[in-house]
CSV table of C-alpha atoms in Angstrom, one decimal:
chain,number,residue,atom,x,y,z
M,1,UNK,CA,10.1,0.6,9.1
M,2,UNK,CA,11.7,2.3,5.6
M,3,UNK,CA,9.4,3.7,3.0
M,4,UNK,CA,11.7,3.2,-0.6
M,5,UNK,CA,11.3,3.3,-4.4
M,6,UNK,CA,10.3,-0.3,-5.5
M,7,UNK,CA,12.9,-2.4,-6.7
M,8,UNK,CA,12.3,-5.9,-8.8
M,9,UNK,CA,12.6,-7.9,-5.9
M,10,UNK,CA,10.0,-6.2,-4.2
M,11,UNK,CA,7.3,-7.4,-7.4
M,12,UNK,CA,6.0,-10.6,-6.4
M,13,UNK,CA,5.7,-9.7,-2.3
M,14,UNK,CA,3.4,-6.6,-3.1
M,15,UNK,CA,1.5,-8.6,-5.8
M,16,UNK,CA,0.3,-11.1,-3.1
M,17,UNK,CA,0.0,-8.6,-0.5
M,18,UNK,CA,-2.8,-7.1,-3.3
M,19,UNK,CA,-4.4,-9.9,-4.2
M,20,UNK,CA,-4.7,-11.5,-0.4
M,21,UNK,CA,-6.3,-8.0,0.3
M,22,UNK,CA,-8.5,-7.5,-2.3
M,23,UNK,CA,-9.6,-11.4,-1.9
M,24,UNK,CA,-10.3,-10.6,1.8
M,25,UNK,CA,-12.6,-8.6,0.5
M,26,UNK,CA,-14.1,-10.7,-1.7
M,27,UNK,CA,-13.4,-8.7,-4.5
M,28,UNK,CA,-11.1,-10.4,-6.4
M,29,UNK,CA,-13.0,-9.4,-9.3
M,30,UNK,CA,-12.6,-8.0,-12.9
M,31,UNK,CA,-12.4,-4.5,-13.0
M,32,UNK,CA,-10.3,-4.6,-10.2
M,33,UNK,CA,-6.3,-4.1,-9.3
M,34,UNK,CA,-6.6,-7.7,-9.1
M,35,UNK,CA,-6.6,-8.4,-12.6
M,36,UNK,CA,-4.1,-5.2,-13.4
M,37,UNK,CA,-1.9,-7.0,-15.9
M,38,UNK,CA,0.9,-5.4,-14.7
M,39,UNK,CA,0.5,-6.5,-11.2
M,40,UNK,CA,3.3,-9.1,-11.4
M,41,UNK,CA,5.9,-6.7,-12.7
M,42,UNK,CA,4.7,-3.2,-10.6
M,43,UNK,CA,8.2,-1.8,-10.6
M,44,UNK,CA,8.8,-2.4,-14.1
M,45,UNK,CA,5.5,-0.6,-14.9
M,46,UNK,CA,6.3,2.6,-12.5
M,47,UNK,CA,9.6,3.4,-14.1
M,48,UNK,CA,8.3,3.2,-18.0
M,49,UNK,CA,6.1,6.3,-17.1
M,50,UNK,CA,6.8,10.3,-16.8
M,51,UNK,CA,6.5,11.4,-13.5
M,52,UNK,CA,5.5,8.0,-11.7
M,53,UNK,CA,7.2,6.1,-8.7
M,54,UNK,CA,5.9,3.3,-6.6
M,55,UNK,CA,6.9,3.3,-3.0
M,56,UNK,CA,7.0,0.3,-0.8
M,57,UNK,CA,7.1,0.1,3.0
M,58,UNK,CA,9.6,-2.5,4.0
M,59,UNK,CA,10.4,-3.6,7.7
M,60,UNK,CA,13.6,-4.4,9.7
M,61,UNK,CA,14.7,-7.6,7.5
M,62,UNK,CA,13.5,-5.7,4.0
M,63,UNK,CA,10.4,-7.2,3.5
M,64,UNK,CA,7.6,-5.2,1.8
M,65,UNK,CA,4.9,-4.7,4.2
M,66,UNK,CA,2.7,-2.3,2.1
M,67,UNK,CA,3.3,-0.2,-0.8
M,68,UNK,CA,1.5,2.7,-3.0
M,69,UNK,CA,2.2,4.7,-6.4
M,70,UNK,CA,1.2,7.5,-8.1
M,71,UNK,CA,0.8,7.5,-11.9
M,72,UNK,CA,-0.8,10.1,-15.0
M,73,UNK,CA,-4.3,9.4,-14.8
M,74,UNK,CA,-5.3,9.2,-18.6
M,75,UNK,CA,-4.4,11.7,-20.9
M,76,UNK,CA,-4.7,14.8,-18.5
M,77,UNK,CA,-1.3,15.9,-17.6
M,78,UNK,CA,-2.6,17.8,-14.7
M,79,UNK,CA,-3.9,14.9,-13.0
M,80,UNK,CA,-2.5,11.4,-11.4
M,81,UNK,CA,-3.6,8.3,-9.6
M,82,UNK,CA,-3.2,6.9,-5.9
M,83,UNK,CA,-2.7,3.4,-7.1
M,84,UNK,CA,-2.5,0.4,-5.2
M,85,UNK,CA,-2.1,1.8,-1.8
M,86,UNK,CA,-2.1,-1.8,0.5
M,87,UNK,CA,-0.8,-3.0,3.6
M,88,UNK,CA,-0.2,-6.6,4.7
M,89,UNK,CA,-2.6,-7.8,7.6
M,90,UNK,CA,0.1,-7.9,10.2
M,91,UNK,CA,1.3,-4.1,9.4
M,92,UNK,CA,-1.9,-3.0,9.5
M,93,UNK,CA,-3.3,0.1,12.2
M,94,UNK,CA,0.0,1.4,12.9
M,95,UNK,CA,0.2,4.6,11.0
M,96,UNK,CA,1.6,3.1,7.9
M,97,UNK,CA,-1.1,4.3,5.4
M,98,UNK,CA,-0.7,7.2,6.6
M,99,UNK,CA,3.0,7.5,5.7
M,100,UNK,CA,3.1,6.1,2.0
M,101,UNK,CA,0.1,8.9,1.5
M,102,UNK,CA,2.3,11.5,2.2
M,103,UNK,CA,5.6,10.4,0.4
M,104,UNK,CA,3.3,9.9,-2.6
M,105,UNK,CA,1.2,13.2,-2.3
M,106,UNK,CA,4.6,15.1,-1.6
M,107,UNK,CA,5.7,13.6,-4.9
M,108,UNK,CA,2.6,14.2,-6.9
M,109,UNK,CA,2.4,17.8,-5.6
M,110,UNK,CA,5.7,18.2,-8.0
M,111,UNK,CA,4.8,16.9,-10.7
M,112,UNK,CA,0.4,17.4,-10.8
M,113,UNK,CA,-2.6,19.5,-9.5
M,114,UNK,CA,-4.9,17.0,-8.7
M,115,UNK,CA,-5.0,13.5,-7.6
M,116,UNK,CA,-7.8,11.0,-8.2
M,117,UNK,CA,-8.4,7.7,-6.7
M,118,UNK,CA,-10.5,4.8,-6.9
M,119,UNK,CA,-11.9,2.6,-4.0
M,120,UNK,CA,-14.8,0.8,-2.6
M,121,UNK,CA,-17.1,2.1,-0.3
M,122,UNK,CA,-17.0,-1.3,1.9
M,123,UNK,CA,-13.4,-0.2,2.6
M,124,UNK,CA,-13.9,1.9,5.5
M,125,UNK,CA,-10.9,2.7,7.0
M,126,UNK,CA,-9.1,3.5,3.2
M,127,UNK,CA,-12.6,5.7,2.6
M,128,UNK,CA,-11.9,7.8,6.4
M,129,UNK,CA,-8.2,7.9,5.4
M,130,UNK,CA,-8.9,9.4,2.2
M,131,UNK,CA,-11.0,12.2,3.6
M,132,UNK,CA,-8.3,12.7,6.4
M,133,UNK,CA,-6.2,13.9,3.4
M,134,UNK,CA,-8.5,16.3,2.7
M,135,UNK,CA,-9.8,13.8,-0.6
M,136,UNK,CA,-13.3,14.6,-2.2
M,137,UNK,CA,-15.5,11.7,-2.8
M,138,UNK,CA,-17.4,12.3,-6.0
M,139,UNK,CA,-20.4,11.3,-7.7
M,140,UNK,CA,-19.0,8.9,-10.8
M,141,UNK,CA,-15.3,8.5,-11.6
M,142,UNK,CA,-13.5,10.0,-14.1
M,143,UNK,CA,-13.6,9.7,-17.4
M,144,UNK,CA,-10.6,6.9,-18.4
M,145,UNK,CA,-10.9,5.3,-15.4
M,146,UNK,CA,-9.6,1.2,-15.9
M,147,UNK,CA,-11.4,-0.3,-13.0
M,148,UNK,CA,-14.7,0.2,-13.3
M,149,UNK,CA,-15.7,-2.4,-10.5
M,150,UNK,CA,-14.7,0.2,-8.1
M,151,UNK,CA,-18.2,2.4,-6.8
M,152,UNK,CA,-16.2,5.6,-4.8
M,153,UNK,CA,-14.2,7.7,-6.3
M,154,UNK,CA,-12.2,10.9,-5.0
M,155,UNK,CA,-10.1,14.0,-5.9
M,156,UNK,CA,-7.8,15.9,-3.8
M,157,UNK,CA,-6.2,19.5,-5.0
M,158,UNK,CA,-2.8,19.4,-4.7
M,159,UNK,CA,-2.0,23.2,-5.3
């Protein structure tokens, strides 16, 4: 397994591994990623912005097994986004969360103080990972926020 900056090629695998997981879920719903219209071209959208990247895990034959990115959240400068942070089923409870988190908090550390994130409570093991990195769930999300479908929300310091 290789954690790697997103290339174009990579676009179409991470936009079905997001929408297979979130439709596991059943929430394939507005106000989700799953609607993000941007989903289709994900690398194309990371390298327009300041001080973003999108990372994807990719396996012996380069095939995106799981991805996440880190973006400005709004119009603080101080503050970015864990977006998108999925793994495909069959990659899944083998540590690779884990690893995009810390190649994109590493990166965020550079460039923010904080980091903010969106979720669902119903995701358990994403809400236990986020704490394991020392996230803080808060009450209501932040102002900005562009899925508003979500109901946890979370900060982490990065200083």
């Amino acid at each position: 397994m290789q954690i790697r900056e997103m290339k174009e090629k990579d676009n179409q695998r991470m936009e079905r591994i997001i929408k297979r997981s979130l439709e596991s879920f059943e929430l394939n719903i507005p106000g989700t990623a799953y609607f993000d219209p941007q989903l289709s071209s994900l690398s194309h959208y990371y390298q327009q912005q300041q001080n973003a990247k999108y990372w994807v895990a990719v396996n012996a034959q380069d095939e995106v097994i799981g991805g996440v990115g880190i973006a400005p959240f709004g119009q603080k400068k101080e503050v970015c986004e864990l977006q998108k942070l999925y793994i495909s089923p069959e990659a899944q409870g083998k540590g690779l969360s884990k690893e995009l988190m810390k190649v994109a908090l590493d990166f965020a550390k550079e460039h923010y103080t904080c980091c903010y994130l969106e979720t669902f409570k119903e995701l358990q093991a994403a809400n236990f990972l986020y704490v394991k990195f020392d996230f803080r769930q808060l009450e209501k999300p932040l102002d900005e926020t562009e899925h508003n479908a979500c109901d946890a929300w979370y900060i982490k310091d990065l200083s």
